[in-house]
């Protein structure tokens, strides 16, 4: 077990290294380098001055030297400074993180609260009217573009009914209602379908028939056996969604003007604030990897077969 | 029991309809989608303009029609390209399991998959500058990896199957084995995955355009149309919801086809579910 834990943690390292490598070299694609960006606000600056700054910043060194020195700085916690505000990038990032984390957690929780009962209900009413209706909803929900849903919600609740503020002062919970609904709908839709399938498959298992024949009430079978059986897969799926929520809320945060990571990324792109962009990509990827690792370890703890048979995994 | 033919028709019809519409595109539009008439600006839906006009007096319906090829065909070709690249990498890596190339491809796949959601595509498109071409390239860079992983797994599981060994004993070259015996096995799950992902690709493309990183105005791409008329939500909601509905319908069509294709290619998955009841 310990060996397995260690191996899983070690397996993450080359991926992390690769992520930093890709992120670093991605920025080399940009047309302007740091010297250009620093002198942007001063208008025309002679190339000689820029060359001097490049030498000071170490931009004239070979790329791999720059990469390793950047990596060392990153490991020591110094990810660079914003071109625009001059603040350390990591402090900007950590300041924005809670909003995104809250958005992700709230919408995941809401999605689970909706989709678990809905999925079970669909599976039990398999191929009946209610099942078809819920399936239709979940099909529509998963095909809905996030930004269209956001604008629809704003149109109906804020413009027509004037029930919810489009922009509340940041920090107030009402500002989060519409964005959380927007993020919840597609996830809940996807999960409902997924849980329906999982429950249906689980109900085919011999142990369910065994339990039924032993006279165990149906709701106990569902609550204790089936729910436990599908919870492992749900954990993995939820971890995946948490990741895509970390990296995929850019549009929703931009529409609702929430100060989260997604909007920070978009702002960094628009302002060409590359150190901030770099930090956003690296840190959110790191969090995603850690969340997945935690889910995997938890899975193996809950179901030892995962670690025993992992030798055979491809 | 629904016959295979019906399932196939069900899978292919919505997409054919969409493709026909995209091919018709500008030709079917009653007005010129790029012609600006400021005295006709922001007309509500009526007889002359079915879905009203935007702030420059352009027919919204015509623009949606004209945008169909850009949105739908790009998403479709991107998915095809991503699945081709991914499958090639996956089959190659799986067949030469354990080789340096396989290890390199495996690590690259894992690294690309480690970026959450649209982060990688956002970063690439953002750094390379806006435009439909860079957005497409960014999405391609970030979407081939799942196919590679899937194809690699498929190939690894059947690589040592008796019939492959037999083919090798008969003197088949590696290329022959790859194309004649391994490719057909790996294609089925990849096809199912690709069909299910066209809708996602459409949404991702529109999302990048919405953020200003994809198609640039005056191009009639649906995402950028929604984005540019977002401020008119209060006065002219039709300028937002017409392209939005078009996008929604297109994604629904592709998802529907994806589901039907899944039923068609893996009927046993559904049949065994349909035969049992739990009362």
Coordinates of C-alpha atoms in Angstrom, one line a residue:
Chain A
X1 CA 0.0 0.0 0.0
X2 CA 2.7 2.4 1.0
X3 CA 4.7 1.4 -2.1
X4 CA 1.6 2.2 -4.2
X5 CA 1.2 5.6 -2.6
X6 CA 4.8 6.5 -3.2
X7 CA 4.7 5.3 -6.8
X8 CA 1.6 7.3 -7.5
X9 CA 3.1 10.4 -6.1
X10 CA 6.3 9.9 -8.0
X11 CA 4.5 9.3 -11.2
X12 CA 3.2 12.8 -11.0
X13 CA 6.6 14.4 -11.0
X14 CA 7.5 14.0 -14.7
X15 CA 4.1 15.3 -15.6
X16 CA 4.7 18.4 -13.5
X17 CA 8.0 18.9 -15.1
X18 CA 6.5 18.5 -18.5
X19 CA 3.8 21.1 -17.7
X20 CA 6.4 23.6 -16.6
X21 CA 8.4 22.9 -19.8
X22 CA 5.4 23.4 -22.1
X23 CA 4.2 26.5 -20.2
X24 CA 7.7 28.1 -20.4
X25 CA 8.3 27.4 -24.0
X26 CA 4.8 28.5 -24.9
X27 CA 5.7 32.0 -23.8
X28 CA 8.6 32.0 -26.2
X29 CA 6.0 32.0 -29.0
X30 CA 4.9 35.4 -27.9
X31 CA 6.0 38.2 -30.3
X32 CA 7.2 40.5 -27.4
X33 CA 9.6 39.6 -24.6
X34 CA 9.8 41.1 -21.1
X35 CA 12.1 43.9 -22.2
X36 CA 9.5 45.0 -24.9
X37 CA 6.7 44.8 -22.3
X38 CA 8.6 46.8 -19.7
X39 CA 9.2 49.7 -22.0
X40 CA 5.8 49.5 -23.6
X41 CA 4.5 52.5 -21.7
X42 CA 7.5 54.7 -22.5
X43 CA 6.8 54.7 -26.3
X44 CA 9.8 54.3 -28.6
X45 CA 12.9 53.1 -26.8
X46 CA 16.2 52.4 -28.6
X47 CA 17.2 48.8 -29.2
X48 CA 20.4 49.4 -27.3
X49 CA 18.5 50.2 -24.1
X50 CA 16.4 47.2 -24.6
X51 CA 19.4 45.0 -25.2
X52 CA 20.9 46.2 -21.9
X53 CA 17.7 45.4 -20.1
X54 CA 17.7 42.0 -21.7
X55 CA 21.2 41.4 -20.4
X56 CA 20.1 42.5 -17.0
X57 CA 17.1 40.2 -17.0
X58 CA 19.1 37.4 -18.4
X59 CA 17.1 37.1 -21.5
X60 CA 20.2 36.8 -23.7
X61 CA 21.2 33.5 -22.1
X62 CA 20.4 30.3 -23.9
X63 CA 16.8 29.1 -23.5
X64 CA 17.5 26.1 -21.4
X65 CA 19.5 28.1 -18.9
X66 CA 16.6 30.6 -18.7
X67 CA 14.3 27.6 -18.2
X68 CA 16.2 26.1 -15.3
X69 CA 16.7 29.5 -13.6
X70 CA 13.0 30.1 -14.0
X71 CA 12.2 26.7 -12.6
X72 CA 14.4 27.2 -9.6
X73 CA 12.7 30.5 -8.9
X74 CA 9.4 28.8 -9.3
X75 CA 10.3 26.1 -6.8
X76 CA 11.5 28.7 -4.3
X77 CA 8.1 30.4 -4.6
X78 CA 9.0 33.3 -6.7
X79 CA 7.1 33.1 -10.0
X80 CA 7.9 36.5 -11.2
X81 CA 6.2 39.9 -11.3
X82 CA 3.3 41.2 -13.2
X83 CA 4.2 43.4 -16.2
X84 CA 1.2 45.6 -15.4
X85 CA 1.0 46.1 -11.6
X86 CA 4.5 45.0 -10.7
X87 CA 3.1 42.8 -7.9
X88 CA 4.4 39.3 -7.3
X89 CA 2.4 36.9 -9.5
X90 CA 1.8 34.3 -6.8
X91 CA 0.1 36.9 -4.5
X92 CA -2.2 37.9 -7.4
X93 CA -3.0 34.3 -8.0
X94 CA -3.7 33.3 -4.4
X95 CA -5.9 36.4 -4.0
X96 CA -8.1 35.3 -6.9
X97 CA -8.2 31.6 -6.1
X98 CA -10.9 31.5 -3.3
X99 CA -13.5 32.9 -5.7
X100 CA -12.9 30.1 -8.2
X101 CA -12.6 27.5 -5.6
X102 CA -15.9 28.6 -4.1
X103 CA -17.6 28.6 -7.5
X104 CA -16.3 25.1 -8.3
X105 CA -17.2 23.7 -4.9
X106 CA -20.7 25.2 -4.8
X107 CA -21.6 24.1 -8.3
X108 CA -20.2 20.6 -7.8
X109 CA -22.1 20.2 -4.6
X110 CA -25.3 21.5 -6.2
X111 CA -24.8 19.2 -9.2
X112 CA -24.4 16.2 -7.0
X113 CA -27.4 17.1 -4.9
X114 CA -29.5 17.3 -8.1
X115 CA -28.1 14.4 -10.1
X116 CA -27.9 11.7 -7.4
X117 CA -31.6 11.6 -6.8
X118 CA -32.4 12.3 -10.4
X119 CA -30.0 9.6 -11.6
X120 CA -31.4 7.0 -9.2
X121 CA -35.0 8.0 -10.1
X122 CA -34.3 7.6 -13.8
X123 CA -32.7 4.2 -13.3
X124 CA -35.6 2.9 -11.2
X125 CA -38.2 4.3 -13.7
X126 CA -36.1 2.9 -16.5
X127 CA -37.7 3.4 -19.9
X128 CA -40.8 5.0 -18.5
X129 CA -42.2 8.5 -19.1
X130 CA -40.4 10.1 -16.2
X131 CA -37.1 8.6 -17.2
X132 CA -37.5 9.9 -20.8
X133 CA -38.5 13.3 -19.6
X134 CA -35.5 13.6 -17.2
X135 CA -33.2 12.2 -19.9
X136 CA -34.5 14.9 -22.3
X137 CA -33.7 17.6 -19.8
X138 CA -30.3 16.2 -19.1
X139 CA -29.6 15.9 -22.8
X140 CA -30.6 19.6 -23.3
X141 CA -28.6 20.6 -20.3
X142 CA -25.4 19.0 -21.4
X143 CA -25.8 20.5 -24.9
X144 CA -26.3 24.0 -23.5
X145 CA -23.4 26.5 -24.1
X146 CA -22.4 28.0 -20.7
X147 CA -22.4 31.5 -22.0
X148 CA -25.9 31.2 -23.6
X149 CA -27.3 29.9 -20.3
X150 CA -25.6 32.7 -18.4
X151 CA -27.1 35.3 -20.7
X152 CA -30.5 33.7 -20.6
X153 CA -30.4 33.7 -16.8
X154 CA -29.4 37.3 -16.8
X155 CA -32.1 38.2 -19.3
X156 CA -34.9 36.5 -17.3
X157 CA -33.9 37.1 -13.8
X158 CA -32.2 40.4 -14.0
X159 CA -33.6 42.2 -17.0
X160 CA -37.2 40.8 -17.0
X161 CA -38.0 39.9 -13.4
X162 CA -35.3 42.2 -11.9
X163 CA -35.0 39.5 -9.2
X164 CA -31.3 39.1 -9.1
X165 CA -28.5 41.6 -9.5
X166 CA -26.3 41.0 -12.5
X167 CA -23.3 42.4 -10.7
X168 CA -23.3 42.5 -6.9
X169 CA -20.5 43.9 -4.9
X170 CA -17.9 41.2 -4.8
X171 CA -18.0 39.2 -1.6
X172 CA -21.7 39.1 -1.3
X173 CA -23.2 35.7 -1.8
X174 CA -26.0 36.9 -4.1
X175 CA -23.3 37.6 -6.7
X176 CA -22.7 33.9 -6.9
X177 CA -26.3 32.6 -7.4
X178 CA -26.5 33.0 -11.1
X179 CA -23.0 31.9 -11.9
X180 CA -23.4 28.8 -9.7
X181 CA -26.7 27.9 -11.5
X182 CA -24.9 28.4 -14.8
X183 CA -22.1 26.0 -13.9
X184 CA -24.4 23.5 -12.2
X185 CA -26.8 22.8 -15.1
X186 CA -24.4 21.2 -17.5
X187 CA -22.6 19.2 -14.7
X188 CA -25.9 18.0 -13.2
X189 CA -27.1 17.0 -16.6
X190 CA -24.0 15.0 -17.4
X191 CA -24.0 13.4 -14.0
X192 CA -27.6 12.4 -14.1
X193 CA -27.0 10.4 -17.3
X194 CA -23.9 9.0 -15.9
X195 CA -25.4 7.9 -12.6
X196 CA -28.4 6.5 -14.4
X197 CA -26.1 4.3 -16.4
X198 CA -24.0 3.3 -13.4
X199 CA -27.0 2.4 -11.3
X200 CA -28.6 0.4 -14.1
X201 CA -25.4 -1.5 -14.6
X202 CA -25.0 -2.1 -10.9
X203 CA -28.5 -3.4 -10.6
X204 CA -27.6 -6.2 -13.0
X205 CA -25.0 -7.5 -10.6
X206 CA -25.6 -10.9 -8.9
X207 CA -25.2 -9.4 -5.4
X208 CA -28.3 -7.3 -5.9
X209 CA -30.3 -10.4 -6.8
X210 CA -28.8 -12.2 -3.9
X211 CA -29.8 -9.4 -1.6
X212 CA -33.3 -9.2 -3.0
X213 CA -33.7 -13.0 -2.6
X214 CA -32.5 -12.7 1.0
X215 CA -35.4 -10.3 1.6
X216 CA -33.4 -7.2 2.1
X217 CA -35.7 -4.2 1.4
X218 CA -35.1 -2.5 -1.9
X219 CA -34.3 1.0 -0.5
X220 CA -31.6 -0.5 1.7
X221 CA -30.1 -2.2 -1.3
X222 CA -30.1 1.0 -3.2
X223 CA -28.9 3.2 -0.3
X224 CA -26.3 1.0 1.1
X225 CA -25.1 -1.3 -1.6
X226 CA -25.6 0.4 -4.9
X227 CA -24.7 3.9 -3.7
X228 CA -21.5 2.6 -2.2
X229 CA -20.7 0.7 -5.4
X230 CA -21.1 3.7 -7.6
X231 CA -19.5 6.2 -5.2
X232 CA -16.0 5.2 -6.3
X233 CA -16.5 6.0 -9.9
X234 CA -18.4 9.2 -8.9
X235 CA -15.3 10.3 -7.0
X236 CA -13.1 10.0 -10.0
X237 CA -15.7 11.8 -12.2
X238 CA -16.1 14.5 -9.7
X239 CA -12.3 15.1 -9.5
X240 CA -12.2 15.4 -13.3
X241 CA -15.0 18.0 -13.2
X242 CA -13.3 19.9 -10.4
X243 CA -10.3 20.2 -12.7
X244 CA -12.3 21.4 -15.7
X245 CA -14.1 23.9 -13.4
X246 CA -10.8 25.3 -12.4
X247 CA -9.7 25.8 -15.9
X248 CA -13.0 26.3 -17.6
X249 CA -14.8 29.0 -15.7
X250 CA -13.1 31.8 -17.7
X251 CA -16.2 32.6 -19.7
X252 CA -18.7 32.5 -16.8
X253 CA -16.4 34.6 -14.6
X254 CA -16.0 37.1 -17.4
X255 CA -19.7 37.4 -18.0
X256 CA -20.5 37.8 -14.3
X257 CA -17.4 39.9 -13.6
X258 CA -16.2 37.6 -10.8
X259 CA -12.6 38.0 -9.7
X260 CA -11.5 34.4 -10.1
X261 CA -8.7 32.6 -11.9
X262 CA -10.6 32.3 -15.2
X263 CA -11.1 36.0 -15.5
X264 CA -7.5 36.6 -14.4
X265 CA -6.3 34.4 -17.2
X266 CA -8.4 36.2 -19.8
X267 CA -7.3 39.6 -18.4
X268 CA -3.7 38.5 -18.5
X269 CA -4.1 37.4 -22.2
X270 CA -5.8 40.7 -23.1
X271 CA -3.1 42.8 -21.3
X272 CA -0.3 40.5 -22.5
X273 CA 0.7 40.1 -18.9
X274 CA 2.6 36.9 -19.5
X275 CA 4.0 36.1 -16.1
X276 CA 0.5 36.2 -14.7
X277 CA -0.8 34.0 -17.5
X278 CA 2.1 31.6 -16.8
X279 CA 1.3 31.4 -13.1
X280 CA -2.4 30.8 -13.8
X281 CA -1.7 27.9 -16.1
X282 CA 0.9 26.3 -13.9
X283 CA -0.9 26.7 -10.6
X284 CA -4.3 25.6 -11.8
X285 CA -2.7 22.6 -13.5
X286 CA -0.9 21.8 -10.3
X287 CA -4.1 22.0 -8.3
X288 CA -5.9 19.8 -10.9
X289 CA -3.1 17.2 -10.7
X290 CA -3.2 17.2 -6.9
X291 CA -7.0 16.9 -6.9
X292 CA -6.8 13.9 -9.3
X293 CA -4.0 12.4 -7.2
X294 CA -6.0 12.7 -4.1
X295 CA -9.0 11.2 -5.7
X296 CA -6.9 8.3 -7.0
X297 CA -5.4 7.7 -3.6
X298 CA -8.8 7.9 -1.9
X299 CA -10.1 5.4 -4.4
X300 CA -7.4 2.9 -3.7
X301 CA -7.9 3.4 0.0
X302 CA -11.6 2.7 -0.3
X303 CA -11.2 -0.1 -2.7
X304 CA -7.9 -2.0 -2.3
X305 CA -8.3 -3.8 -5.6
X306 CA -7.3 -0.6 -7.3
X307 CA -3.8 -0.6 -5.8
X308 CA -3.4 -4.4 -6.0
X309 CA -4.2 -4.6 -9.6
X310 CA -2.5 -1.4 -10.5
X311 CA 0.5 -3.5 -11.5
X312 CA -1.4 -4.6 -14.6
X313 CA -2.6 -1.2 -15.5
X314 CA -1.5 0.2 -18.8
Chain B
X1 CA -36.6 -3.3 -30.8
X2 CA -35.4 -0.5 -33.1
X3 CA -33.7 -1.8 -36.2
X4 CA -30.1 -1.0 -37.1
X5 CA -31.2 0.9 -40.1
X6 CA -33.4 3.3 -38.1
X7 CA -30.6 3.8 -35.6
X8 CA -28.2 4.6 -38.4
X9 CA -30.7 7.1 -40.0
X10 CA -31.3 8.6 -36.6
X11 CA -27.6 9.1 -36.2
X12 CA -26.9 10.5 -39.6
X13 CA -30.0 12.7 -40.3
X14 CA -29.5 15.6 -37.9
X15 CA -25.9 15.9 -38.9
X16 CA -26.7 15.7 -42.6
X17 CA -29.3 18.4 -42.1
X18 CA -26.8 20.6 -40.3
X19 CA -24.2 20.0 -43.0
X20 CA -26.6 20.8 -45.8
X21 CA -27.5 24.0 -44.0
X22 CA -23.9 25.0 -43.6
X23 CA -23.1 24.1 -47.2
X24 CA -26.1 26.3 -48.2
X25 CA -24.9 29.0 -45.9
X26 CA -24.8 32.4 -47.5
X27 CA -26.5 31.1 -50.5
X28 CA -29.8 30.4 -48.6
X29 CA -29.7 33.7 -46.8
X30 CA -32.5 36.1 -47.9
X31 CA -30.3 39.2 -47.3
X32 CA -26.6 40.0 -47.5
X33 CA -25.2 39.1 -44.1
X34 CA -22.5 41.7 -44.2
X35 CA -24.4 44.6 -45.7
X36 CA -24.7 47.4 -43.1
X37 CA -27.8 49.7 -43.1
X38 CA -27.8 51.9 -40.1
X39 CA -31.4 53.1 -40.6
X40 CA -32.5 49.5 -40.2
X41 CA -30.5 49.0 -37.0
X42 CA -32.0 46.9 -34.1
X43 CA -35.3 46.1 -35.8
X44 CA -37.2 43.5 -33.8
X45 CA -38.1 40.2 -35.5
X46 CA -40.8 40.9 -38.1
X47 CA -41.8 40.1 -41.7
X48 CA -38.8 41.5 -43.5
X49 CA -36.2 40.3 -41.0
X50 CA -37.3 37.0 -39.4
X51 CA -34.9 37.3 -36.5
X52 CA -34.5 41.1 -36.5
X53 CA -31.4 43.1 -37.2
X54 CA -28.2 43.9 -35.2
X55 CA -26.7 47.2 -34.4
X56 CA -25.4 47.8 -37.9
X57 CA -28.7 46.8 -39.5
X58 CA -27.5 43.5 -40.7
X59 CA -30.0 40.6 -40.8
X60 CA -29.4 38.4 -37.8
X61 CA -30.9 35.3 -39.4
X62 CA -28.7 35.7 -42.5
X63 CA -25.6 36.1 -40.3
X64 CA -26.4 33.0 -38.4
X65 CA -26.8 31.1 -41.6
X66 CA -23.6 32.6 -43.0
X67 CA -21.8 31.6 -39.8
X68 CA -22.9 28.0 -40.0
X69 CA -20.0 26.9 -42.2
X70 CA -17.5 28.7 -40.1
X71 CA -18.8 27.2 -36.8
X72 CA -20.0 23.8 -37.8
X73 CA -17.5 22.8 -40.4
X74 CA -14.5 24.0 -38.4
X75 CA -15.6 22.1 -35.4
X76 CA -16.2 19.0 -37.5
X77 CA -12.9 19.2 -39.3
X78 CA -11.1 19.9 -36.0
X79 CA -12.5 16.8 -34.4
X80 CA -11.6 14.7 -37.4
X81 CA -8.1 16.1 -37.4
X82 CA -7.6 15.7 -33.6
X83 CA -8.9 12.1 -33.7
X84 CA -6.7 11.2 -36.7
X85 CA -3.6 12.6 -35.0
X86 CA -4.4 11.1 -31.6
X87 CA -5.2 7.7 -33.1
X88 CA -2.0 7.6 -35.2
X89 CA 0.1 8.5 -32.2
X90 CA -1.8 6.0 -30.0
X91 CA -1.6 3.1 -32.4
X92 CA 2.0 3.7 -33.1
X93 CA 2.8 3.9 -29.4
X94 CA 0.8 0.9 -28.5
X95 CA 2.3 -1.3 -31.2
X96 CA 5.8 -0.4 -30.4
X97 CA 5.0 -0.7 -26.7
X98 CA 7.9 0.2 -24.5
X99 CA 10.0 1.8 -27.2
X100 CA 11.5 5.3 -26.7
X101 CA 8.8 6.8 -29.1
X102 CA 6.1 5.1 -27.1
X103 CA 7.4 6.5 -23.8
X104 CA 7.7 10.0 -25.3
X105 CA 4.2 9.9 -26.7
X106 CA 2.8 8.5 -23.5
X107 CA 4.4 11.2 -21.4
X108 CA 3.3 13.9 -23.9
X109 CA -0.3 12.6 -23.8
X110 CA -0.3 12.6 -20.0
X111 CA 1.1 16.1 -19.8
X112 CA -1.4 17.5 -22.3
X113 CA -4.2 15.8 -20.3
X114 CA -2.9 17.3 -17.1
X115 CA -3.9 20.8 -18.1
X116 CA -7.4 21.5 -16.7
X117 CA -10.3 22.2 -19.0
X118 CA -9.6 24.8 -21.6
X119 CA -6.5 26.2 -19.9
X120 CA -4.0 25.0 -22.5
X121 CA -6.2 26.1 -25.5
X122 CA -6.7 29.4 -23.8
X123 CA -3.0 30.0 -23.2
X124 CA -2.0 28.9 -26.7
X125 CA -4.7 31.0 -28.4
X126 CA -3.9 33.9 -26.1
X127 CA -0.2 34.0 -26.7
X128 CA -0.4 33.3 -30.4
X129 CA -2.9 36.1 -30.8
X130 CA -6.6 36.0 -31.8
X131 CA -7.9 34.6 -35.0
X132 CA -9.8 31.6 -36.2
X133 CA -6.6 29.8 -37.3
X134 CA -4.8 30.1 -34.0
X135 CA -7.9 29.2 -32.1
X136 CA -8.2 26.1 -34.3
X137 CA -4.6 25.3 -33.8
X138 CA -4.9 25.8 -30.0
X139 CA -7.9 23.4 -29.8
X140 CA -6.1 20.9 -32.0
X141 CA -3.0 21.0 -29.7
X142 CA -5.1 20.3 -26.6
X143 CA -7.7 17.8 -27.9
X144 CA -5.7 15.0 -29.6
X145 CA -4.5 13.5 -26.3
X146 CA -7.7 11.5 -25.2
X147 CA -7.8 9.8 -28.6
X148 CA -4.1 8.8 -28.3
X149 CA -4.7 7.3 -24.9
X150 CA -7.8 5.4 -26.0
X151 CA -6.2 4.0 -29.2
X152 CA -3.0 3.1 -27.3
X153 CA -5.0 1.1 -24.7
X154 CA -7.0 -0.7 -27.5
X155 CA -3.8 -1.7 -29.3
X156 CA -2.0 -2.8 -26.2
X157 CA -4.8 -5.2 -25.2
X158 CA -4.9 -6.9 -28.6
X159 CA -1.2 -6.6 -29.6
X160 CA -0.4 -10.2 -28.6
X161 CA -3.8 -11.7 -29.7
X162 CA -3.3 -15.0 -31.5
X163 CA -4.5 -13.6 -34.8
X164 CA -1.9 -10.8 -34.7
X165 CA 0.8 -13.3 -34.0
X166 CA -0.5 -15.5 -36.8
X167 CA -0.4 -12.6 -39.2
X168 CA 3.2 -11.9 -38.1
X169 CA 4.1 -15.6 -38.7
X170 CA 2.6 -15.4 -42.1
X171 CA 5.1 -12.7 -42.9
X172 CA 3.0 -9.6 -42.6
X173 CA 5.1 -6.5 -42.2
X174 CA 4.5 -4.1 -39.3
X175 CA 2.7 -1.6 -41.5
X176 CA 0.4 -4.3 -42.8
X177 CA -0.4 -5.5 -39.3
X178 CA -1.0 -1.9 -38.1
X179 CA -3.3 -0.9 -41.0
X180 CA -5.1 -4.2 -41.7
X181 CA -5.5 -5.7 -38.2
X182 CA -5.0 -3.1 -35.5
X183 CA -6.5 0.0 -37.0
X184 CA -10.0 -1.5 -37.5
X185 CA -10.1 -2.6 -33.9
X186 CA -9.0 0.8 -32.6
X187 CA -11.3 2.8 -34.9
X188 CA -14.6 1.8 -33.3
X189 CA -14.1 3.4 -29.8
X190 CA -12.3 6.3 -31.4
X191 CA -15.2 6.9 -33.7
X192 CA -17.6 6.8 -30.8
X193 CA -15.5 9.2 -28.8
X194 CA -15.0 11.6 -31.7
X195 CA -18.8 11.6 -32.5
X196 CA -19.5 12.4 -28.9
X197 CA -16.9 15.2 -28.8
X198 CA -18.0 17.2 -31.9
X199 CA -20.5 19.1 -29.8
X200 CA -17.9 19.9 -27.1
X201 CA -15.5 21.1 -29.8
X202 CA -18.2 23.4 -31.2
X203 CA -18.7 24.8 -27.7
X204 CA -15.0 25.2 -27.1
X205 CA -14.6 27.0 -30.5
X206 CA -17.5 29.3 -29.8
X207 CA -16.2 29.9 -26.3
X208 CA -12.8 31.0 -27.6
X209 CA -14.5 33.3 -30.1
X210 CA -16.7 34.6 -27.3
X211 CA -13.6 35.6 -25.3
X212 CA -12.3 37.4 -28.4
X213 CA -9.6 34.8 -29.1
X214 CA -11.3 33.1 -32.1
X215 CA -13.0 34.6 -35.1
X216 CA -12.8 38.4 -35.3
X217 CA -15.7 40.7 -36.3
X218 CA -17.1 41.2 -38.9
X219 CA -16.9 37.4 -39.4
X220 CA -20.2 35.8 -38.7
X221 CA -19.0 33.2 -36.2
X222 CA -21.8 32.4 -33.6
X223 CA -19.6 32.8 -30.5
X224 CA -18.3 36.2 -31.6
X225 CA -21.8 37.3 -32.6
X226 CA -23.1 36.5 -29.2
X227 CA -20.1 38.3 -27.6
X228 CA -20.3 41.4 -29.7
X229 CA -24.1 41.9 -29.1
X230 CA -23.9 40.9 -25.4
X231 CA -24.3 44.6 -24.4
X232 CA -27.6 44.7 -26.3
X233 CA -29.2 42.1 -24.2
X234 CA -31.6 44.6 -22.7
X235 CA -32.7 46.4 -25.9
X236 CA -32.3 43.7 -28.5
X237 CA -32.2 40.2 -27.0
X238 CA -32.8 38.6 -30.4
X239 CA -29.2 39.6 -31.5
X240 CA -27.9 37.4 -28.7
X241 CA -30.4 34.5 -28.6
X242 CA -30.6 33.8 -32.3
X243 CA -26.9 32.8 -32.7
X244 CA -27.2 31.2 -29.2
X245 CA -30.1 29.0 -30.2
X246 CA -28.3 28.1 -33.4
X247 CA -25.3 27.0 -31.4
X248 CA -27.6 25.0 -29.0
X249 CA -29.4 23.3 -31.8
X250 CA -26.2 22.4 -33.6
X251 CA -24.6 21.0 -30.4
X252 CA -27.9 19.0 -29.7
X253 CA -27.8 17.6 -33.3
X254 CA -24.2 16.4 -32.9
X255 CA -24.8 15.0 -29.4
X256 CA -27.9 13.2 -30.6
X257 CA -25.9 11.7 -33.5
X258 CA -23.1 10.8 -31.2
X259 CA -25.5 8.9 -28.9
X260 CA -27.2 7.1 -31.9
X261 CA -23.8 6.2 -33.3
X262 CA -22.9 4.7 -29.9
X263 CA -26.0 2.6 -29.9
X264 CA -25.3 1.5 -33.4
X265 CA -21.7 0.5 -32.8
X266 CA -22.2 -1.0 -29.4
X267 CA -25.7 -2.4 -29.5
X268 CA -25.0 -5.0 -26.8
X269 CA -24.5 -2.2 -24.3
X270 CA -28.0 -1.0 -24.6
X271 CA -29.8 -4.2 -25.5
X272 CA -28.9 -5.9 -22.3
X273 CA -30.2 -2.9 -20.4
X274 CA -33.5 -2.9 -22.3
X275 CA -34.4 -6.5 -21.7
X276 CA -34.5 -6.4 -17.9
X277 CA -36.9 -4.8 -15.6
X278 CA -36.4 -4.4 -11.9
X279 CA -39.9 -4.8 -10.4

